[in-house]
Coordinates of N, CA and C in Angstrom, one line a residue:
M2 N -2.1 211.6 56.4 CA -2.7 212.8 57.1 C -3.7 213.4 56.3
G3 N -3.5 213.5 55.0 CA -4.4 214.2 54.1 C -5.7 213.5 54.1
T4 N -5.7 212.1 54.0 CA -6.9 211.4 54.0 C -7.7 211.5 55.3
T5 N -6.9 211.4 56.4 CA -7.5 211.6 57.7 C -8.2 212.9 57.9
S6 N -7.5 214.0 57.4 CA -8.1 215.3 57.5 C -9.3 215.4 56.7
F7 N -9.3 214.9 55.5 CA -10.5 214.9 54.6 C -11.7 214.2 55.3
L8 N -11.4 213.0 55.8 CA -12.5 212.3 56.5 C -13.1 213.0 57.7
A9 N -12.2 213.7 58.4 CA -12.7 214.4 59.6 C -13.5 215.6 59.1
R10 N -13.1 216.3 58.1 CA -13.9 217.4 57.6 C -15.3 216.9 57.0
A11 N -15.2 215.8 56.4 CA -16.5 215.2 55.8 C -17.4 214.8 56.9
R12 N -16.9 214.2 58.0 CA -17.8 213.9 59.2 C -18.4 215.1 59.8
R13 N -17.6 216.2 59.9 CA -18.1 217.4 60.5 C -19.2 218.0 59.6
L14 N -19.0 217.9 58.3 CA -19.9 218.5 57.3 C -21.2 217.7 57.3
L15 N -21.1 216.4 57.4 CA -22.3 215.5 57.2 C -23.0 215.3 58.6
R16 N -22.4 215.7 59.7 CA -23.0 215.4 61.0 C -24.4 216.1 61.1
I17 N -25.4 215.3 61.5 CA -26.7 215.8 61.7 C -26.9 216.1 63.2
R18 N -27.2 217.4 63.5 CA -27.3 217.8 64.9 C -28.8 217.8 65.3
N19 N -29.7 217.9 64.4 CA -31.1 218.0 64.8 C -31.6 216.6 65.3
Q20 N -32.0 216.5 66.5 CA -32.3 215.2 67.1 C -33.4 214.5 66.4
L21 N -34.5 215.2 66.1 CA -35.7 214.6 65.4 C -35.3 214.0 64.1
L22 N -34.5 214.8 63.3 CA -34.0 214.3 62.0 C -33.1 213.1 62.2
R23 N -32.3 213.0 63.2 CA -31.5 211.9 63.4 C -32.3 210.6 63.7
E24 N -33.3 210.8 64.5 CA -34.2 209.7 64.9 C -35.0 209.2 63.6
C25 N -35.5 210.2 62.8 CA -36.2 209.8 61.6 C -35.4 209.0 60.6
L26 N -34.1 209.5 60.5 CA -33.2 208.8 59.5 C -32.9 207.4 60.1
A27 N -32.7 207.3 61.4 CA -32.4 206.0 62.0 C -33.5 205.1 61.9
E28 N -34.8 205.6 62.1 CA -36.0 204.7 62.0 C -36.2 204.3 60.5
L29 N -35.9 205.2 59.6 CA -36.0 204.9 58.2 C -35.0 203.8 57.8
L30 N -33.8 203.9 58.3 CA -32.7 202.9 58.0 C -33.1 201.5 58.6
A31 N -33.5 201.6 59.9 CA -33.9 200.3 60.6 C -35.0 199.6 59.9
T32 N -36.0 200.4 59.5 CA -37.2 199.8 58.8 C -36.8 199.2 57.4
F33 N -35.9 200.0 56.8 CA -35.4 199.5 55.4 C -34.7 198.2 55.6
V34 N -33.8 198.1 56.6 CA -33.1 196.8 56.8 C -34.0 195.7 57.1
L35 N -35.0 196.0 58.0 CA -36.0 195.0 58.3 C -36.7 194.4 57.1
I36 N -37.3 195.3 56.3 CA -38.2 194.9 55.2 C -37.4 194.3 54.1
V37 N -36.2 194.8 53.8 CA -35.3 194.2 52.8 C -35.0 192.8 53.1
S38 N -34.7 192.5 54.4 CA -34.4 191.1 54.8 C -35.6 190.2 54.7
R39 N -36.8 190.7 55.3 CA -38.0 189.9 55.3 C -38.5 189.7 53.9
A40 N -38.6 190.7 53.1 CA -39.1 190.5 51.7 C -38.1 189.7 50.9
G41 N -36.8 189.9 51.1 CA -35.8 189.1 50.4 C -36.0 187.6 50.7
S42 N -36.2 187.3 52.0 CA -36.5 185.9 52.4 C -37.7 185.4 51.6
S43 N -38.7 186.2 51.6 CA -40.0 185.7 50.9 C -39.7 185.5 49.4
A44 N -38.9 186.4 48.8 CA -38.6 186.4 47.4 C -37.9 185.1 47.1
Q45 N -37.0 184.7 47.9 CA -36.2 183.4 47.7 C -37.2 182.2 47.9
K46 N -38.0 182.3 48.9 CA -38.9 181.2 49.1 C -39.9 181.0 48.0
I47 N -40.4 182.1 47.4 CA -41.4 182.0 46.4 C -40.9 181.7 45.0
T48 N -39.8 182.5 44.6 CA -39.3 182.4 43.2 C -38.4 181.2 43.0
S49 N -37.8 180.6 44.0 CA -36.9 179.5 43.8 C -37.6 178.2 43.9
F50 N -37.6 177.5 42.8 CA -38.4 176.2 42.7 C -37.8 175.2 43.7
E51 N -36.5 175.4 44.0 CA -35.8 174.4 44.9 C -36.3 174.6 46.3
T52 N -36.5 175.9 46.8 CA -36.8 176.1 48.2 C -38.2 176.5 48.4
K53 N -39.1 176.5 47.4 CA -40.4 176.9 47.6 C -41.2 176.1 48.6
G54 N -41.8 176.8 49.6 CA -42.5 176.1 50.6 C -41.7 176.0 51.9
N55 N -40.4 176.4 51.9 CA -39.6 176.3 53.1 C -39.9 177.5 54.0
L56 N -41.0 177.3 54.8 CA -41.4 178.4 55.7 C -40.4 178.7 56.8
L57 N -39.7 177.7 57.3 CA -38.8 178.0 58.4 C -37.7 179.0 58.0
T58 N -37.2 178.8 56.7 CA -36.2 179.7 56.2 C -36.7 181.2 56.2
S59 N -38.0 181.3 55.7 CA -38.6 182.7 55.7 C -38.8 183.2 57.1
Y60 N -39.3 182.4 58.0 CA -39.5 182.9 59.4 C -38.2 183.3 60.0
L61 N -37.2 182.5 59.8 CA -35.9 182.7 60.5 C -35.3 184.0 59.9
G62 N -35.5 184.2 58.6 CA -35.0 185.4 58.0 C -35.7 186.6 58.5
G63 N -37.0 186.5 58.7 CA -37.8 187.6 59.3 C -37.3 188.0 60.7
A64 N -37.1 187.0 61.5 CA -36.7 187.2 62.9 C -35.3 187.8 63.0
L65 N -34.4 187.3 62.2 CA -33.1 187.9 62.2 C -33.1 189.3 61.6
A66 N -34.0 189.6 60.7 CA -34.2 191.0 60.2 C -34.6 191.9 61.3
V67 N -35.5 191.5 62.2 CA -35.9 192.3 63.4 C -34.7 192.6 64.2
M68 N -33.8 191.6 64.5 CA -32.7 191.7 65.3 C -31.7 192.8 64.7
V69 N -31.4 192.6 63.5 CA -30.5 193.6 62.8 C -31.1 195.0 62.8
G70 N -32.4 195.1 62.6 CA -33.0 196.4 62.6 C -32.8 197.1 64.0
I71 N -33.0 196.4 65.0 CA -32.9 196.9 66.4 C -31.5 197.3 66.7
Y72 N -30.5 196.5 66.3 CA -29.1 196.8 66.5 C -28.7 198.1 65.6
T73 N -29.4 198.2 64.5 CA -29.1 199.4 63.6 C -29.4 200.7 64.2
A74 N -30.6 200.8 64.8 CA -31.1 202.1 65.3 C -31.6 202.2 66.7
G75 N -31.4 201.1 67.4 CA -32.0 201.0 68.8 C -31.5 202.1 69.7
G76 N -30.3 202.5 69.6 CA -29.7 203.6 70.4 C -30.1 205.0 70.0
I77 N -30.7 205.1 68.9 CA -31.0 206.5 68.4 C -32.5 206.8 68.4
S78 N -33.3 205.9 67.7 CA -34.7 206.1 67.6 C -35.5 205.1 68.5
G79 N -34.8 204.1 69.0 CA -35.5 203.1 69.7 C -35.9 201.9 68.7
A80 N -35.6 202.2 67.4 CA -35.9 201.1 66.4 C -37.3 200.6 66.6
H81 N -38.3 201.4 66.5 CA -39.7 201.0 66.6 C -40.0 200.1 65.4
M82 N -39.8 200.6 64.2 CA -40.1 199.9 63.0 C -41.5 199.4 62.8
N83 N -42.4 199.8 63.7 CA -43.7 199.3 63.7 C -44.7 200.3 64.3
P84 N -45.7 200.8 63.6 CA -46.6 201.8 64.2 C -47.3 201.2 65.4
A85 N -47.6 199.9 65.5 CA -48.2 199.3 66.6 C -47.4 199.5 67.9
F86 N -46.1 199.3 67.7 CA -45.2 199.5 68.9 C -45.1 201.0 69.3
S87 N -45.0 201.8 68.3 CA -45.0 203.3 68.6 C -46.2 203.7 69.3
L88 N -47.4 203.2 68.9 CA -48.6 203.5 69.6 C -48.6 203.0 71.0
A89 N -48.1 201.8 71.2 CA -48.0 201.2 72.6 C -47.1 202.1 73.5
M90 N -46.0 202.5 72.9 CA -45.1 203.4 73.7 C -45.8 204.7 74.1
C91 N -46.6 205.2 73.1 CA -47.3 206.5 73.4 C -48.3 206.2 74.6
L92 N -49.0 205.1 74.5 CA -50.1 204.8 75.5 C -49.5 204.7 76.9
I93 N -48.2 204.3 77.1 CA -47.6 204.2 78.4 C -46.7 205.3 78.7
D94 N -46.9 206.4 77.9 CA -46.1 207.7 78.1 C -44.6 207.5 78.0
Q95 N -44.2 206.6 77.2 CA -42.7 206.4 76.9 C -42.3 207.0 75.6
F96 N -43.3 207.6 74.9 CA -43.0 208.2 73.6 C -44.0 209.3 73.4
P97 N -43.6 210.5 72.9 CA -44.5 211.6 72.8 C -45.4 211.4 71.6
W98 N -46.7 211.8 71.9 CA -47.7 211.6 70.9 C -47.4 212.4 69.6
W99 N -46.8 213.6 69.7 CA -46.6 214.4 68.5 C -45.6 213.7 67.6
K100 N -44.8 212.8 68.1 CA -43.9 212.1 67.2 C -44.5 210.9 66.5
F101 N -45.6 210.5 67.0 CA -46.2 209.3 66.5 C -46.6 209.3 65.0
P102 N -47.3 210.4 64.5 CA -47.5 210.4 63.1 C -46.3 210.5 62.2
I103 N -45.3 211.2 62.8 CA -44.0 211.3 62.0 C -43.4 210.0 61.9
F104 N -43.3 209.2 63.0 CA -42.7 207.9 62.9 C -43.5 206.9 62.0
V105 N -44.8 207.0 62.0 CA -45.6 206.2 61.1 C -45.3 206.4 59.7
V106 N -45.2 207.7 59.3 CA -44.9 208.1 57.9 C -43.5 207.6 57.6
V107 N -42.5 207.8 58.5 CA -41.1 207.3 58.2 C -41.1 205.8 58.1
Q108 N -41.7 205.1 58.9 CA -41.7 203.6 58.9 C -42.4 203.1 57.6
T109 N -43.5 203.8 57.2 CA -44.1 203.4 55.9 C -43.3 203.7 54.7
L110 N -42.6 204.9 54.8 CA -41.7 205.2 53.7 C -40.5 204.3 53.6
G111 N -40.0 203.9 54.7 CA -38.9 202.9 54.7 C -39.3 201.6 54.1
S112 N -40.5 201.2 54.5 CA -41.0 199.9 53.9 C -41.3 200.0 52.4
F113 N -41.8 201.1 52.0 CA -42.0 201.3 50.5 C -40.7 201.3 49.8
I114 N -39.7 202.0 50.3 CA -38.4 202.0 49.6 C -37.7 200.7 49.6
S115 N -37.8 200.0 50.7 CA -37.2 198.6 50.8 C -37.9 197.7 49.8
A116 N -39.2 197.8 49.7 CA -39.9 196.9 48.7 C -39.4 197.2 47.3
G117 N -39.1 198.4 47.0 CA -38.5 198.7 45.7 C -37.1 198.1 45.5
A118 N -36.4 198.1 46.6 CA -35.0 197.6 46.5 C -35.1 196.1 46.3
V119 N -36.0 195.4 47.0 CA -36.2 193.9 46.8 C -36.7 193.6 45.3
Y120 N -37.6 194.5 44.8 CA -38.0 194.3 43.5 C -36.9 194.4 42.5
I121 N -36.0 195.4 42.7 CA -34.9 195.5 41.8 C -33.9 194.3 41.9
L122 N -33.7 193.9 43.2 CA -32.7 192.8 43.4 C -33.2 191.5 42.8
Y123 N -34.5 191.3 42.9 CA -35.1 190.0 42.4 C -35.9 190.2 41.1
Y124 N -35.6 191.3 40.4 CA -36.4 191.6 39.2 C -36.4 190.4 38.2
D125 N -35.3 189.9 37.9 CA -35.2 188.8 36.9 C -35.9 187.5 37.5
A126 N -35.7 187.2 38.8 CA -36.4 186.1 39.3 C -37.9 186.2 39.4
I127 N -38.4 187.4 39.7 CA -39.8 187.6 39.8 C -40.4 187.4 38.4
W128 N -39.8 188.0 37.4 CA -40.4 187.9 36.0 C -40.3 186.5 35.4
H129 N -39.2 185.9 35.8 CA -39.0 184.5 35.3 C -40.1 183.6 35.9
Y130 N -40.2 183.7 37.3 CA -41.1 182.8 38.0 C -42.6 183.1 37.6
S131 N -42.9 184.3 37.4 CA -44.3 184.7 37.1 C -44.7 184.6 35.6
N132 N -43.7 184.1 34.8 CA -44.0 184.0 33.3 C -44.4 185.4 32.7
G133 N -43.9 186.5 33.3 CA -44.2 187.8 32.7 C -45.5 188.4 33.1
T134 N -46.2 187.8 34.1 CA -47.4 188.4 34.6 C -47.4 188.6 36.1
L135 N -47.6 189.8 36.5 CA -47.6 190.1 38.0 C -49.0 189.9 38.5
T136 N -49.2 188.8 39.3 CA -50.5 188.5 39.8 C -50.5 188.4 41.4
V137 N -51.7 188.6 41.9 CA -51.9 188.5 43.4 C -52.4 187.1 43.7
S138 N -53.0 186.4 42.8 CA -53.5 185.1 43.1 C -53.0 184.1 42.0
G139 N -53.3 182.8 42.2 CA -52.9 181.8 41.3 C -51.6 181.1 41.6
P140 N -51.2 180.1 40.9 CA -50.0 179.3 41.3 C -48.7 180.0 41.1
R141 N -48.7 181.1 40.3 CA -47.5 181.8 40.1 C -47.6 183.3 40.6
E142 N -48.3 183.4 41.7 CA -48.5 184.8 42.2 C -47.1 185.2 42.9
T143 N -46.9 186.5 42.8 CA -45.6 187.0 43.4 C -45.9 188.2 44.4
A144 N -47.1 188.6 44.5 CA -47.4 189.8 45.4 C -47.1 189.5 46.8
S145 N -47.2 188.2 47.3 CA -46.9 187.9 48.7 C -45.4 187.9 49.0
I146 N -44.6 188.2 48.0 CA -43.2 188.5 48.3 C -43.1 189.8 49.2
F147 N -44.0 190.7 48.9 CA -43.9 192.0 49.5 C -44.9 192.3 50.7
A148 N -46.1 191.8 50.5 CA -47.1 192.0 51.6 C -47.7 190.6 51.9
T149 N -48.4 190.6 53.0 CA -49.0 189.3 53.4 C -50.5 189.2 53.0
Y150 N -50.9 188.0 52.7 CA -52.2 187.7 52.2 C -52.8 186.5 52.9
P151 N -54.1 186.5 53.2 CA -54.7 185.4 53.9 C -54.7 184.1 53.2
A152 N -54.7 183.0 53.9 CA -55.0 181.7 53.3 C -56.4 181.6 52.7
D153 N -56.6 180.7 51.8 CA -57.9 180.6 51.2 C -59.1 180.5 52.1
Y154 N -58.9 179.8 53.2 CA -60.0 179.5 54.1 C -60.2 180.6 55.2
V155 N -59.5 181.6 55.2 CA -59.6 182.6 56.3 C -60.6 183.7 55.9
S156 N -61.6 183.9 56.8 CA -62.5 185.0 56.7 C -62.0 186.3 57.1
I157 N -62.7 187.4 56.8 CA -62.2 188.7 57.2 C -62.2 188.8 58.7
A158 N -63.2 188.3 59.4 CA -63.3 188.4 60.8 C -62.1 187.6 61.5
N159 N -61.9 186.4 60.9 CA -60.8 185.6 61.5 C -59.5 186.2 61.2
G160 N -59.3 186.8 60.1 CA -58.1 187.5 59.7 C -57.8 188.6 60.6
F161 N -58.9 189.4 60.9 CA -58.7 190.5 61.9 C -58.3 190.1 63.3
L162 N -59.0 189.0 63.7 CA -58.7 188.5 65.1 C -57.3 187.9 65.1
D163 N -56.9 187.3 64.0 CA -55.5 186.7 63.9 C -54.5 187.8 64.1
Q164 N -54.7 189.0 63.5 CA -53.7 190.1 63.6 C -53.7 190.8 64.9
V165 N -54.9 190.9 65.5 CA -55.1 191.5 66.8 C -54.3 190.6 67.9
I166 N -54.5 189.3 67.8 CA -53.8 188.4 68.8 C -52.3 188.4 68.5
G167 N -51.9 188.2 67.3 CA -50.5 188.2 67.0 C -49.7 189.4 67.4
T168 N -50.3 190.6 67.0 CA -49.7 191.9 67.3 C -49.7 192.1 68.8
G169 N -50.8 191.7 69.5 CA -50.9 191.8 70.9 C -49.8 191.0 71.6
V170 N -49.6 189.8 71.2 CA -48.6 189.0 71.8 C -47.2 189.6 71.6
L171 N -47.0 190.1 70.4 CA -45.7 190.8 70.1 C -45.4 192.0 71.0
I172 N -46.4 192.8 71.2 CA -46.3 194.0 72.0 C -46.1 193.7 73.4
V173 N -46.9 192.8 73.9 CA -46.7 192.4 75.4 C -45.4 191.8 75.6
G174 N -44.9 190.9 74.7 CA -43.6 190.3 74.8 C -42.5 191.3 74.8
V175 N -42.5 192.2 73.9 CA -41.5 193.3 73.8 C -41.5 194.1 75.0
M176 N -42.7 194.5 75.5 CA -42.8 195.3 76.7 C -42.2 194.6 77.9
G177 N -42.4 193.3 78.0 CA -41.8 192.6 79.1 C -40.3 192.5 79.0
I178 N -39.8 192.4 77.7 CA -38.3 192.3 77.5 C -37.6 193.6 77.9
I179 N -38.2 194.7 77.6 CA -37.6 196.0 77.8 C -37.9 196.6 79.2
D180 N -38.8 196.0 79.9 CA -39.1 196.5 81.3 C -38.0 196.2 82.3
A181 N -37.4 197.3 82.7 CA -36.3 197.2 83.7 C -36.7 196.5 85.0
R182 N -37.9 196.6 85.3 CA -38.4 196.0 86.6 C -38.7 194.5 86.5
N183 N -38.7 194.0 85.2 CA -39.0 192.6 85.0 C -37.7 191.8 85.1
K184 N -37.8 190.6 84.8 CA -36.5 189.7 84.8 C -35.6 190.2 83.7
A185 N -34.5 190.7 84.1 CA -33.6 191.4 83.1 C -33.0 190.5 82.1
V186 N -33.0 191.0 80.9 CA -32.3 190.4 79.7 C -30.8 190.9 79.8
P187 N -29.8 190.1 79.6 CA -28.5 190.6 79.6 C -28.3 191.8 78.6
K188 N -27.7 192.9 79.1 CA -27.6 194.1 78.3 C -26.9 193.8 77.0
G189 N -27.5 194.3 75.9 CA -27.0 194.1 74.6 C -27.6 193.0 73.8
L190 N -28.3 192.1 74.6 CA -28.9 190.9 74.0 C -30.4 191.1 73.8
E191 N -31.0 192.2 74.1 CA -32.4 192.5 73.9 C -32.8 192.2 72.5
P192 N -32.1 192.7 71.4 CA -32.5 192.4 70.1 C -32.6 190.9 69.7
V193 N -31.7 190.1 70.3 CA -31.7 188.7 70.1 C -32.9 188.1 70.7
V194 N -33.3 188.5 71.9 CA -34.5 187.9 72.5 C -35.8 188.4 71.8
V195 N -35.8 189.6 71.3 CA -37.0 190.0 70.5 C -37.1 189.2 69.2
A196 N -35.9 188.9 68.6 CA -35.9 188.1 67.4 C -36.5 186.7 67.7
L197 N -36.1 186.2 68.8 CA -36.6 184.8 69.2 C -38.1 184.9 69.4
L198 N -38.6 186.0 70.0 CA -40.0 186.2 70.2 C -40.8 186.3 68.9
V199 N -40.2 187.0 67.9 CA -40.9 187.1 66.6 C -40.9 185.7 65.9
L200 N -39.8 185.0 66.1 CA -39.7 183.7 65.4 C -40.8 182.7 66.0
S201 N -41.0 182.8 67.4 CA -41.9 181.9 68.0 C -43.4 182.3 67.6
I202 N -43.6 183.6 67.4 CA -45.0 184.0 67.0 C -45.2 183.6 65.5
E203 N -44.3 183.8 64.7 CA -44.4 183.5 63.3 C -44.6 182.0 63.1
S204 N -43.8 181.2 63.9 CA -43.9 179.8 63.8 C -45.2 179.2 64.3
S205 N -45.9 179.9 65.2 CA -47.1 179.4 65.8 C -48.4 180.1 65.2
M206 N -48.2 181.3 64.6 CA -49.4 182.0 64.2 C -49.3 182.5 62.7
G207 N -48.4 182.0 62.0 CA -48.2 182.5 60.6 C -49.0 181.9 59.5
A208 N -49.7 180.8 59.8 CA -50.5 180.1 58.8 C -51.6 180.9 58.2
N209 N -52.4 181.6 59.0 CA -53.6 182.3 58.6 C -53.3 183.4 57.6
C210 N -52.5 184.3 58.1 CA -52.3 185.6 57.3 C -50.9 186.0 57.1
G211 N -50.0 185.1 57.4 CA -48.6 185.5 57.2 C -47.9 186.2 58.3
C212 N -48.7 186.6 59.3 CA -48.2 187.2 60.5 C -47.4 188.5 60.3
P213 N -48.0 189.5 59.7 CA -47.2 190.8 59.5 C -47.0 191.5 60.8
M214 N -48.0 191.6 61.7 CA -47.9 192.2 63.0 C -47.4 193.7 62.9
N215 N -47.4 194.3 61.8 CA -46.8 195.6 61.6 C -47.5 196.3 60.4
P216 N -48.3 197.3 60.7 CA -49.0 198.0 59.6 C -48.1 198.6 58.5
A217 N -47.0 199.2 59.0 CA -46.1 199.8 58.0 C -45.4 198.7 57.1
R218 N -45.1 197.6 57.8 CA -44.4 196.5 57.0 C -45.3 195.9 56.0
D219 N -46.7 196.0 56.2 CA -47.6 195.5 55.2 C -48.0 196.5 54.2
F220 N -48.4 197.7 54.7 CA -49.0 198.8 53.8 C -47.9 199.3 52.9
G221 N -46.7 199.6 53.4 CA -45.7 200.2 52.5 C -45.4 199.4 51.3
P222 N -45.0 198.1 51.5 CA -44.8 197.2 50.3 C -46.0 197.0 49.5
R223 N -47.2 196.9 50.1 CA -48.4 196.7 49.4 C -48.7 197.9 48.4
L224 N -48.4 199.1 48.9 CA -48.6 200.3 48.1 C -47.6 200.2 47.0
F225 N -46.4 199.7 47.2 CA -45.4 199.6 46.2 C -45.9 198.7 45.1
T226 N -46.4 197.5 45.5 CA -46.9 196.6 44.4 C -48.0 197.2 43.6
Y227 N -48.8 198.0 44.2 CA -49.9 198.7 43.5 C -49.4 199.5 42.4
V228 N -48.3 200.3 42.7 CA -47.8 201.3 41.7 C -46.8 200.6 40.7
A229 N -46.3 199.4 41.1 CA -45.3 198.7 40.3 C -45.9 197.8 39.3
G230 N -47.2 197.6 39.3 CA -47.8 196.8 38.2 C -48.7 195.6 38.7
W231 N -48.8 195.4 40.0 CA -49.7 194.3 40.4 C -51.2 194.8 40.4
G232 N -51.4 196.1 40.5 CA -52.7 196.7 40.4 C -53.5 196.8 41.7
P233 N -54.7 197.3 41.6 CA -55.6 197.5 42.8 C -56.0 196.2 43.5
E234 N -55.8 195.0 42.8 CA -56.1 193.8 43.5 C -55.3 193.5 44.8
V235 N -54.2 194.2 44.9 CA -53.4 194.0 46.1 C -54.1 194.5 47.4
F236 N -55.1 195.4 47.2 CA -55.9 195.9 48.3 C -57.2 195.2 48.6
R237 N -57.5 194.1 47.8 CA -58.7 193.4 48.0 C -58.5 192.1 48.8
W238 N -59.5 191.6 49.4 CA -59.5 190.3 50.1 C -59.7 189.3 49.1
V239 N -58.6 188.6 48.7 CA -58.7 187.7 47.6 C -58.9 186.2 48.1
E240 N -59.9 185.6 47.5 CA -60.1 184.2 47.8 C -59.6 183.3 46.7
G241 N -59.2 182.1 47.1 CA -58.7 181.2 46.1 C -57.4 181.6 45.4
R242 N -56.4 182.1 46.3 CA -55.2 182.6 45.8 C -54.2 181.5 45.3
G243 N -54.4 180.3 45.9 CA -53.5 179.2 45.6 C -53.5 178.7 44.2

């Protein structure tokens, strides 16, 4: 009884009643789960000599991360995890404009924190693989663990178009999945279907720029790499990275 009473008091004490704060914390947690899983998959792909180059593993990890993120906070904040999706919801009057900048900041913060968590988790692997030098380009680069970078042959214009199309397909697909007037997805399986959508996009459009489709997912970890030692090169369009 004593333990039960203590837990009940703790729940009452820690309960957050402010709806906006609840949504922000849920969005932060969902984005954290998303990026930890995605960046963790990339870290294994890049730093492990045995699995290097296994794109399917990385894509699958990213898709499953989306699913877990939606299940984590979908019922509280909607689990946007993506400023592009938040903007789309504002444009169709399904999300208030005044919340948009707040969610963008929270999503970016969640991405930044999760990048730090992945860096700590794979600290030894990153430094071992990179031979003690944190670089954005070259055969032992590790910056792409955290953010996406274009292939050597991709121009700025092509890279921009790549992201517009990839993000557009993602938003249109998600809107179709959650539209109650459309062909219904079995209740509770929406996150699974969204994950399959992400997997299909990454498998078909990931070669050019890594298919981030999410400004917060890219900028937050990129900002982390800037302050963690990779330097200002993380914000440059780098040619000849391979």
